[in-house]
GROMACS .gro file of C-alpha atoms in nm:
model
  391
    1MET     CA    1  -0.029  -0.033   0.056
    2VAL     CA    2   0.098   0.338  -0.051
    3HIS     CA    3   0.029   0.549   0.263
    4GLN     CA    4   0.137   0.937   0.274
    5ASN     CA    5   0.034   1.167  -0.050
    6GLU     CA    6  -0.060   0.800  -0.185
    7TRP     CA    7  -0.221   0.995  -0.472
    8LEU     CA    8   0.112   1.106  -0.538
    9GLY     CA    9   0.272   0.862  -0.624
   10THR     CA   10  -0.032   0.716  -0.769
   11SER     CA   11  -0.035   1.013  -1.018
   12TRP     CA   12   0.389   0.857  -1.116
   13ILE     CA   13   0.244   0.540  -1.150
   14MET     CA   14  -0.055   0.658  -1.434
   15LEU     CA   15   0.210   0.865  -1.541
   16THR     CA   16   0.445   0.624  -1.642
   17ASP     CA   17   0.154   0.354  -1.736
   18ILE     CA   18   0.017   0.738  -1.964
   19VAL     CA   19   0.353   0.905  -2.103
   20GLY     CA   20   0.541   0.620  -2.288
   21THR     CA   21   0.642   0.617  -2.623
   22SER     CA   22   0.320   0.740  -2.816
   23VAL     CA   23   0.422   1.031  -2.696
   24LEU     CA   24   0.712   0.965  -2.958
   25THR     CA   25   0.443   0.955  -3.232
   26PHE     CA   26   0.327   1.335  -3.175
   27ALA     CA   27   0.595   1.507  -3.406
   28GLY     CA   28   0.476   1.260  -3.779
   29VAL     CA   29   0.108   1.288  -3.559
   30ALA     CA   30   0.183   1.708  -3.617
   31ARG     CA   31   0.333   1.653  -3.944
   32GLN     CA   32   0.086   1.402  -4.099
   33LEU     CA   33  -0.232   1.656  -3.890
   34GLY     CA   34  -0.085   2.023  -3.926
   35TRP     CA   35  -0.096   2.281  -3.640
   36VAL     CA   36  -0.447   2.247  -3.526
   37LEU     CA   37  -0.551   1.948  -3.584
   38THR     CA   38  -0.301   1.844  -3.390
   39VAL     CA   39  -0.338   2.045  -3.128
   40GLY     CA   40  -0.751   2.103  -3.137
   41PHE     CA   41  -0.701   1.733  -3.068
   42ILE     CA   42  -0.441   1.735  -2.805
   43VAL     CA   43  -0.654   1.965  -2.559
   44GLY     CA   44  -0.984   1.792  -2.701
   45LEU     CA   45  -0.946   1.516  -2.531
   46ALA     CA   46  -0.792   1.604  -2.258
   47PRO     CA   47  -1.092   1.684  -2.017
   48VAL     CA   48  -1.325   1.347  -2.165
   49ALA     CA   49  -0.969   1.153  -2.078
   50ILE     CA   50  -0.980   1.314  -1.654
   51TYR     CA   51  -1.402   1.318  -1.653
   52THR     CA   52  -1.417   0.945  -1.730
   53ALA     CA   53  -1.170   0.802  -1.528
   54VAL     CA   54  -1.334   0.992  -1.224
   55LEU     CA   55  -1.644   0.800  -1.308
   56MET     CA   56  -1.439   0.486  -1.280
   57SER     CA   57  -1.360   0.658  -0.953
   58ARG     CA   58  -1.787   0.698  -0.823
   59THR     CA   59  -1.745   0.359  -0.996
   60SER     CA   60  -1.541   0.223  -0.728
   61ASP     CA   61  -1.710   0.438  -0.506
   62LEU     CA   62  -2.033   0.297  -0.537
   63LEU     CA   63  -1.955  -0.059  -0.549
   64ALA     CA   64  -1.823  -0.060  -0.250
   65LYS     CA   65  -2.112   0.060  -0.096
   66VAL     CA   66  -2.360  -0.180  -0.216
   67GLN     CA   67  -2.064  -0.489  -0.178
   68GLN     CA   68  -1.986  -0.410   0.203
   69GLY     CA   69  -1.650  -0.259   0.087
   70SER     CA   70  -1.535  -0.435  -0.208
   71ARG     CA   71  -1.483  -0.323  -0.405
   72PRO     CA   72  -1.346  -0.358  -0.805
   73SER     CA   73  -0.962  -0.474  -0.884
   74SER     CA   74  -0.980  -0.489  -1.259
   75MET     CA   75  -1.186  -0.383  -1.544
   76GLY     CA   76  -1.323  -0.722  -1.551
   77GLU     CA   77  -1.449  -0.739  -1.144
   78ALA     CA   78  -1.660  -0.421  -1.250
   79ALA     CA   79  -1.786  -0.605  -1.549
   80ARG     CA   80  -1.922  -0.858  -1.348
   81MET     CA   81  -2.019  -0.706  -1.007
   82THR     CA   82  -2.236  -0.441  -1.254
   83GLY     CA   83  -2.308  -0.689  -1.563
   84GLY     CA   84  -2.305  -1.061  -1.429
   85ASP     CA   85  -2.018  -1.311  -1.565
   86LYS     CA   86  -2.070  -1.293  -1.975
   87ALA     CA   87  -1.967  -0.905  -1.915
   88ALA     CA   88  -1.692  -0.982  -1.682
   89ALA     CA   89  -1.564  -1.268  -1.984
   90VAL     CA   90  -1.577  -1.018  -2.303
   91VAL     CA   91  -1.462  -0.793  -2.072
   92TYR     CA   92  -1.129  -0.893  -1.961
   93ALA     CA   93  -1.044  -1.081  -2.308
   94MET     CA   94  -1.120  -0.717  -2.402
   95VAL     CA   95  -0.867  -0.592  -2.184
   96TYR     CA   96  -0.609  -0.765  -2.153
   97GLY     CA   97  -0.600  -0.905  -2.481
   98PHE     CA   98  -0.547  -0.540  -2.579
   99ALA     CA   99  -0.262  -0.520  -2.258
  100PHE     CA  100  -0.101  -0.751  -2.313
  101LEU     CA  101  -0.062  -0.685  -2.771
  102GLY     CA  102   0.040  -0.268  -2.636
  103GLN     CA  103   0.381  -0.532  -2.418
  104SER     CA  104   0.429  -0.699  -2.721
  105SER     CA  105   0.450  -0.336  -2.918
  106TYR     CA  106   0.703  -0.237  -2.611
  107ILE     CA  107   0.951  -0.585  -2.698
  108LEU     CA  108   0.951  -0.417  -3.005
  109VAL     CA  109   1.041  -0.069  -2.859
  110LEU     CA  110   1.287  -0.214  -2.671
  111GLY     CA  111   1.434  -0.364  -2.939
  112GLN     CA  112   1.485  -0.123  -3.095
  113CYS     CA  113   1.612   0.104  -2.877
  114LEU     CA  114   1.855  -0.147  -2.802
  115GLN     CA  115   1.925  -0.142  -3.255
  116GLY     CA  116   2.003   0.299  -3.191
  117ILE     CA  117   2.206   0.164  -2.892
  118LEU     CA  118   2.462  -0.085  -3.091
  119PHE     CA  119   2.398   0.090  -3.417
  120GLU     CA  120   2.728  -0.001  -3.525
  121SER     CA  121   2.693  -0.364  -3.508
  122GLN     CA  122   2.335  -0.336  -3.689
  123LEU     CA  123   2.176  -0.607  -3.461
  124CYS     CA  124   1.823  -0.792  -3.648
  125LEU     CA  125   1.593  -0.738  -3.477
  126PRO     CA  126   1.469  -1.106  -3.270
  127LEU     CA  127   1.772  -1.124  -3.156
  128ALA     CA  128   1.771  -0.715  -3.019
  129THR     CA  129   1.489  -0.830  -2.848
  130ALA     CA  130   1.542  -1.087  -2.668
  131ILE     CA  131   1.830  -0.952  -2.567
  132SER     CA  132   1.571  -0.683  -2.418
  133CYS     CA  133   1.366  -0.956  -2.301
  134ILE     CA  134   1.560  -1.146  -2.072
  135LEU     CA  135   1.750  -0.794  -1.986
  136CYS     CA  136   1.401  -0.702  -1.810
  137LEU     CA  137   1.330  -1.061  -1.646
  138PRO     CA  138   1.476  -0.989  -1.366
  139THR     CA  139   1.263  -0.689  -1.263
  140ALA     CA  140   0.969  -0.821  -1.413
  141ALA     CA  141   1.017  -1.131  -1.252
  142SER     CA  142   1.036  -0.972  -0.856
  143VAL     CA  143   0.784  -0.631  -0.837
  144ARG     CA  144   0.431  -0.784  -0.769
  145HIS     CA  145   0.280  -0.495  -0.672
  146LEU     CA  146   0.194  -0.168  -0.818
  147ALA     CA  147   0.338   0.016  -0.491
  148ASP     CA  148   0.640  -0.127  -0.508
  149SER     CA  149   0.800   0.044  -0.840
  150VAL     CA  150   0.670   0.432  -0.736
  151PHE     CA  151   1.002   0.442  -0.720
  152LEU     CA  152   1.069   0.373  -1.060
  153CYS     CA  153   0.786   0.519  -1.195
  154LEU     CA  154   0.937   0.962  -1.059
  155LEU     CA  155   1.227   0.811  -1.176
  156ASN     CA  156   1.091   0.674  -1.560
  157LEU     CA  157   0.925   1.047  -1.564
  158VAL     CA  158   1.261   1.172  -1.586
  159ILE     CA  159   1.365   0.983  -1.811
  160ILE     CA  160   1.153   1.046  -2.048
  161MET     CA  161   1.160   1.369  -1.990
  162ALA     CA  162   1.541   1.312  -2.058
  163VAL     CA  163   1.486   1.211  -2.356
  164LEU     CA  164   1.300   1.407  -2.582
  165SER     CA  165   1.564   1.681  -2.396
  166ILE     CA  166   1.854   1.490  -2.575
  167VAL     CA  167   1.633   1.566  -2.895
  168MET     CA  168   1.478   1.897  -2.855
  169GLY     CA  169   1.802   2.014  -2.771
  170LYS     CA  170   1.962   1.870  -3.128
  171MET     CA  171   1.701   1.970  -3.334
  172TYR     CA  172   1.764   2.323  -3.135
  173LEU     CA  173   2.137   2.309  -3.216
  174ASP     CA  174   2.083   2.139  -3.566
  175GLY     CA  175   1.817   2.457  -3.625
  176ARG     CA  176   1.508   2.412  -3.867
  177PRO     CA  177   1.601   2.356  -4.285
  178SER     CA  178   1.547   2.641  -4.444
  179GLN     CA  179   1.267   2.331  -4.698
  180VAL     CA  180   1.073   2.232  -4.357
  181SER     CA  181   0.756   2.312  -4.472
  182THR     CA  182   0.448   2.386  -4.211
  183PHE     CA  183   0.037   2.398  -4.238
  184ALA     CA  184  -0.225   2.518  -4.063
  185PHE     CA  185  -0.378   2.221  -4.242
  186ALA     CA  186  -0.087   1.947  -4.383
  187GLU     CA  187  -0.241   1.843  -4.734
  188GLY     CA  188  -0.361   1.539  -4.869
  189LEU     CA  189  -0.578   1.555  -4.598
  190SER     CA  190  -0.841   1.251  -4.563
  191PHE     CA  191  -1.062   1.039  -4.324
  192TRP     CA  192  -0.804   0.778  -4.275
  193THR     CA  193  -0.508   0.968  -4.280
  194VAL     CA  194  -0.705   1.149  -3.958
  195PHE     CA  195  -0.834   0.815  -3.787
  196GLY     CA  196  -0.482   0.685  -3.819
  197ALA     CA  197  -0.289   0.963  -3.663
  198ALA     CA  198  -0.589   1.107  -3.380
  199SER     CA  199  -0.604   0.732  -3.323
  200ASN     CA  200  -0.205   0.815  -3.130
  201VAL     CA  201  -0.362   1.080  -2.992
  202VAL     CA  202  -0.655   0.884  -2.797
  203TYR     CA  203  -0.406   0.591  -2.729
  204SER     CA  204  -0.150   0.848  -2.559
  205TYR     CA  205  -0.483   0.902  -2.302
  206THR     CA  206  -0.632   0.552  -2.237
  207GLY     CA  207  -0.422   0.458  -1.915
  208HIS     CA  208  -0.796   0.472  -1.771
  209TRP     CA  209  -0.727   0.028  -1.832
  210ILE     CA  210  -0.512  -0.019  -1.539
  211TYR     CA  211  -0.709   0.271  -1.265
  212PHE     CA  212  -0.921  -0.016  -1.059
  213GLU     CA  213  -0.563  -0.159  -0.999
  214LEU     CA  214  -0.464   0.138  -0.865
  215MET     CA  215  -0.743   0.254  -0.683
  216VAL     CA  216  -0.765  -0.101  -0.535
  217GLU     CA  217  -0.402  -0.059  -0.382
  218MET     CA  218  -0.516   0.252  -0.243
  219LYS     CA  219  -0.575   0.282   0.099
  220LYS     CA  220  -0.833   0.575   0.058
  221PRO     CA  221  -0.928   0.538  -0.280
  222GLU     CA  222  -1.191   0.842  -0.287
  223GLN     CA  223  -0.836   0.997  -0.352
  224PHE     CA  224  -0.852   0.892  -0.687
  225PRO     CA  225  -0.975   1.172  -0.880
  226ARG     CA  226  -0.711   1.443  -0.725
  227VAL     CA  227  -0.418   1.261  -0.942
  228PHE     CA  228  -0.598   1.464  -1.219
  229LEU     CA  229  -0.422   1.803  -0.981
  230LEU     CA  230  -0.123   1.702  -1.165
  231ASN     CA  231  -0.148   1.434  -1.431
  232ALA     CA  232  -0.408   1.660  -1.658
  233PRO     CA  233  -0.155   2.005  -1.648
  234LEU     CA  234   0.144   1.834  -1.671
  235GLN     CA  235   0.098   1.561  -1.921
  236VAL     CA  236  -0.098   1.792  -2.226
  237CYS     CA  237   0.204   2.040  -2.148
  238LEU     CA  238   0.416   1.775  -2.223
  239TYR     CA  239   0.202   1.621  -2.498
  240LEU     CA  240   0.182   2.033  -2.753
  241LEU     CA  241   0.518   2.040  -2.685
  242VAL     CA  242   0.653   1.738  -2.803
  243ALA     CA  243   0.422   1.775  -3.178
  244CYS     CA  244   0.491   2.186  -3.167
  245TRP     CA  245   0.817   2.157  -3.136
  246GLY     CA  246   0.863   1.807  -3.315
  247TYR     CA  247   0.713   1.979  -3.588
  248TYR     CA  248   0.884   2.403  -3.587
  249PHE     CA  249   1.184   2.187  -3.713
  250ALA     CA  250   1.111   1.869  -3.899
  251GLY     CA  251   0.784   1.998  -4.036
  252ASP     CA  252   0.670   1.821  -4.329
  253LYS     CA  253   0.949   1.542  -4.258
  254ALA     CA  254   0.926   1.480  -3.909
  255GLU     CA  255   0.933   1.116  -3.850
  256GLY     CA  256   0.659   0.912  -3.700
  257TYR     CA  257   0.962   0.801  -3.379
  258PHE     CA  258   1.062   1.089  -3.225
  259LEU     CA  259   1.426   1.007  -3.195
  260ASP     CA  260   1.469   0.891  -3.606
  261ASN     CA  261   1.444   1.272  -3.634
  262LEU     CA  262   1.894   1.252  -3.527
  263PRO     CA  263   2.085   1.164  -3.735
  264ASP     CA  264   2.349   0.813  -3.647
  265GLY     CA  265   2.541   0.913  -3.382
  266GLU     CA  266   2.652   0.987  -3.005
  267ALA     CA  267   2.304   1.189  -2.957
  268TYR     CA  268   2.079   0.930  -3.054
  269ARG     CA  269   2.226   0.659  -2.893
  270TRP     CA  270   2.248   0.813  -2.495
  271ALA     CA  271   1.870   0.942  -2.619
  272SER     CA  272   1.818   0.560  -2.728
  273ILE     CA  273   1.935   0.395  -2.423
  274LEU     CA  274   1.789   0.568  -2.130
  275LEU     CA  275   1.429   0.526  -2.336
  276PHE     CA  276   1.522   0.142  -2.332
  277ALA     CA  277   1.525   0.233  -1.970
  278HIS     CA  278   1.214   0.451  -2.013
  279VAL     CA  279   1.040   0.184  -2.196
  280ALA     CA  280   1.154  -0.128  -1.986
  281ILE     CA  281   1.042   0.037  -1.630
  282ALA     CA  282   0.670   0.134  -1.894
  283PHE     CA  283   0.658  -0.271  -1.971
  284LEU     CA  284   0.698  -0.326  -1.629
  285ILE     CA  285   0.436  -0.149  -1.548
  286LYS     CA  286   0.224  -0.362  -1.712
  287ASN     CA  287   0.328  -0.691  -1.695
  288VAL     CA  288   0.281  -0.660  -1.280
  289VAL     CA  289  -0.062  -0.654  -1.383
  290LEU     CA  290  -0.106  -0.902  -1.662
  291ALA     CA  291   0.161  -1.159  -1.427
  292ARG     CA  292  -0.014  -1.070  -1.147
  293ALA     CA  293  -0.347  -1.159  -1.315
  294LEU     CA  294  -0.296  -1.503  -1.487
  295HIS     CA  295  -0.157  -1.577  -1.112
  296LYS     CA  296  -0.415  -1.511  -0.972
  297LEU     CA  297  -0.609  -1.788  -1.290
  298VAL     CA  298  -0.380  -2.048  -1.212
  299SER     CA  299  -0.387  -1.989  -0.865
  300PRO     CA  300  -0.606  -1.789  -0.641
  301ARG     CA  301  -0.520  -1.857  -0.345
  302ARG     CA  302  -0.175  -1.748  -0.317
  303VAL     CA  303  -0.157  -1.434  -0.578
  304ASP     CA  304  -0.124  -1.205  -0.296
  305VAL     CA  305   0.062  -1.436  -0.045
  306GLY     CA  306   0.382  -1.269   0.042
  307TRP     CA  307   0.764  -1.411   0.032
  308SER     CA  308   0.755  -1.420   0.436
  309GLU     CA  309   0.385  -1.624   0.488
  310PRO     CA  310   0.318  -1.954   0.423
  311GLY     CA  311   0.360  -2.095   0.133
  312GLY     CA  312   0.531  -1.759  -0.065
  313GLY     CA  313   0.859  -1.913  -0.203
  314ARG     CA  314   0.531  -2.125  -0.395
  315ALA     CA  315   0.428  -1.792  -0.426
  316GLN     CA  316   0.681  -1.671  -0.581
  317LEU     CA  317   0.764  -1.868  -0.777
  318GLU     CA  318   0.440  -1.911  -0.919
  319PHE     CA  319   0.386  -1.544  -1.028
  320ILE     CA  320   0.826  -1.559  -1.173
  321GLY     CA  321   0.643  -1.888  -1.341
  322CYS     CA  322   0.370  -1.622  -1.528
  323ALA     CA  323   0.584  -1.348  -1.576
  324VAL     CA  324   0.840  -1.562  -1.832
  325LEU     CA  325   0.580  -1.728  -1.987
  326LEU     CA  326   0.432  -1.384  -2.070
  327LEU     CA  327   0.852  -1.234  -2.198
  328VAL     CA  328   0.801  -1.562  -2.380
  329ALA     CA  329   0.499  -1.483  -2.555
  330CYS     CA  330   0.487  -1.069  -2.584
  331TRP     CA  331   0.843  -1.190  -2.768
  332ALA     CA  332   0.706  -1.455  -3.008
  333VAL     CA  333   0.400  -1.226  -3.087
  334SER     CA  334   0.617  -0.956  -3.154
  335ASN     CA  335   0.836  -1.157  -3.401
  336SER     CA  336   0.606  -1.399  -3.604
  337ILE     CA  337   0.339  -1.197  -3.655
  338PRO     CA  338   0.529  -0.920  -4.012
  339PHE     CA  339   0.262  -0.615  -4.005
  340PHE     CA  340   0.315  -0.694  -3.626
  341SER     CA  341   0.319  -0.283  -3.553
  342ASP     CA  342  -0.006  -0.176  -3.865
  343LEU     CA  343  -0.173  -0.460  -3.641
  344LEU     CA  344  -0.141  -0.300  -3.256
  345ALA     CA  345  -0.249  -0.006  -3.481
  346LEU     CA  346  -0.554  -0.111  -3.630
  347ILE     CA  347  -0.635  -0.283  -3.274
  348GLY     CA  348  -0.539   0.000  -3.017
  349SER     CA  349  -0.779   0.254  -3.324
  350LEU     CA  350  -1.027   0.012  -3.233
  351LEU     CA  351  -1.032  -0.114  -2.886
  352SER     CA  352  -0.858   0.181  -2.678
  353GLY     CA  353  -1.103   0.455  -2.696
  354PRO     CA  354  -1.448   0.160  -2.635
  355ILE     CA  355  -1.231   0.035  -2.361
  356SER     CA  356  -1.159   0.351  -2.204
  357PHE     CA  357  -1.426   0.613  -2.297
  358LEU     CA  358  -1.732   0.403  -2.279
  359PHE     CA  359  -1.721   0.169  -2.086
  360PRO     CA  360  -1.636   0.335  -1.811
  361MET     CA  361  -1.993   0.533  -1.853
  362ALA     CA  362  -2.111   0.124  -1.891
  363PHE     CA  363  -1.911   0.013  -1.537
  364LEU     CA  364  -2.153   0.379  -1.341
  365ALA     CA  365  -2.472   0.274  -1.500
  366GLY     CA  366  -2.344  -0.055  -1.394
  367ALA     CA  367  -2.295   0.060  -1.091
  368ALA     CA  368  -2.626   0.283  -0.977
  369GLN     CA  369  -2.834   0.081  -1.100
  370LEU     CA  370  -2.724  -0.130  -0.806
  371SER     CA  371  -2.733   0.093  -0.609
  372ARG     CA  372  -3.098   0.210  -0.672
  373LYS     CA  373  -3.193  -0.148  -0.559
  374GLU     CA  374  -3.022  -0.190  -0.343
  375SER     CA  375  -3.200   0.115  -0.203
  376ARG     CA  376  -3.533  -0.005  -0.257
  377ARG     CA  377  -3.487  -0.338  -0.088
  378LEU     CA  378  -3.372  -0.142   0.276
  379ILE     CA  379  -3.676   0.094   0.239
  380GLY     CA  380  -3.866  -0.203   0.141
  381GLY     CA  381  -3.742  -0.390   0.489
  382TRP     CA  382  -3.773  -0.067   0.671
  383HIS     CA  383  -4.157  -0.081   0.590
  384GLY     CA  384  -4.223  -0.416   0.604
  385GLN     CA  385  -4.023  -0.371   0.993
  386ALA     CA  386  -4.224  -0.047   1.030
  387ARG     CA  387  -4.552  -0.299   0.957
  388HIS     CA  388  -4.464  -0.563   1.200
  389VAL     CA  389  -4.417  -0.311   1.501
  390LEU     CA  390  -4.729  -0.159   1.448
  391GLU     CA  391  -4.959  -0.474   1.430
   0.00000   0.00000   0.00000
């Protein structure tokens, strides 16, 4: 548990998941959309993301009252409480399937970072991703609770800021090339161009799938909305800075992957080193959630057993097995599908919006209905007692 200022610790965890690799695509997004649509999407989606996150907090509070203090520990559990087992099965499949594919994409990014660090060696991507998995394994197998990663998350925010500073600093020192052009609305705009670029912005605001897990680990879950006092302004300002800076200096030549705007050299190497550390920590955060979910499925009685408790050694070994299995599966998926990045972009476009913006509304509606039923039941019980006394 995070004890004092726990909402602040939760903020660092959320920023690690949300302000991740998606921010590195914003220069390319601006190239595809132009100034007006880029700024409009970044600013306009922020209040939507905050609103739906607050709905999840209200859902958690309502269900805690109806279920005698029991809060949903995941979107799947929220679906089970509000819609039954069938709804839970669908939500579990969508949310954890989407998260698993996101983990697989992180493996690809880690491999690309390792290739950037060793750019002279021409390391092939399957080998680079395999080495990355081995490097991530010790931490992935040892951290079992999100609250144990607060310091890492704070460090991770500093790391991504350093990565962005290196790239933006190099772009500033090199200056804006004379042939670069920028537009209020990008040339050749089409529905599919706007849809694809906007999906990257939507994805950058969709950390909702992990919010119930964060709330259930808080000592005071009702304080969860406070995290947006820090997250919202920092997130929006950072997104705008990266998008506008990258578009101004690179314009219609901006690359979709921010580090690709750097030539091979020491700046590129150090940016790749720092980005590798950042993505590894972001991978760890999601791995904790997925490995715990798998551990709960395999051995529900030992998922919360600590190392020093009876059966703790076996519980830790089970968790390690789950973490290793996930790493191997992520590596296999990311390297076995030739168009995996495109497939992930499509799935992200189709699933990230519903999971983060529609599911919270459905959960709140279901929780409100349960609350009304409970109120009617209590009122009916009081009326029955009153009649009995009068008779």
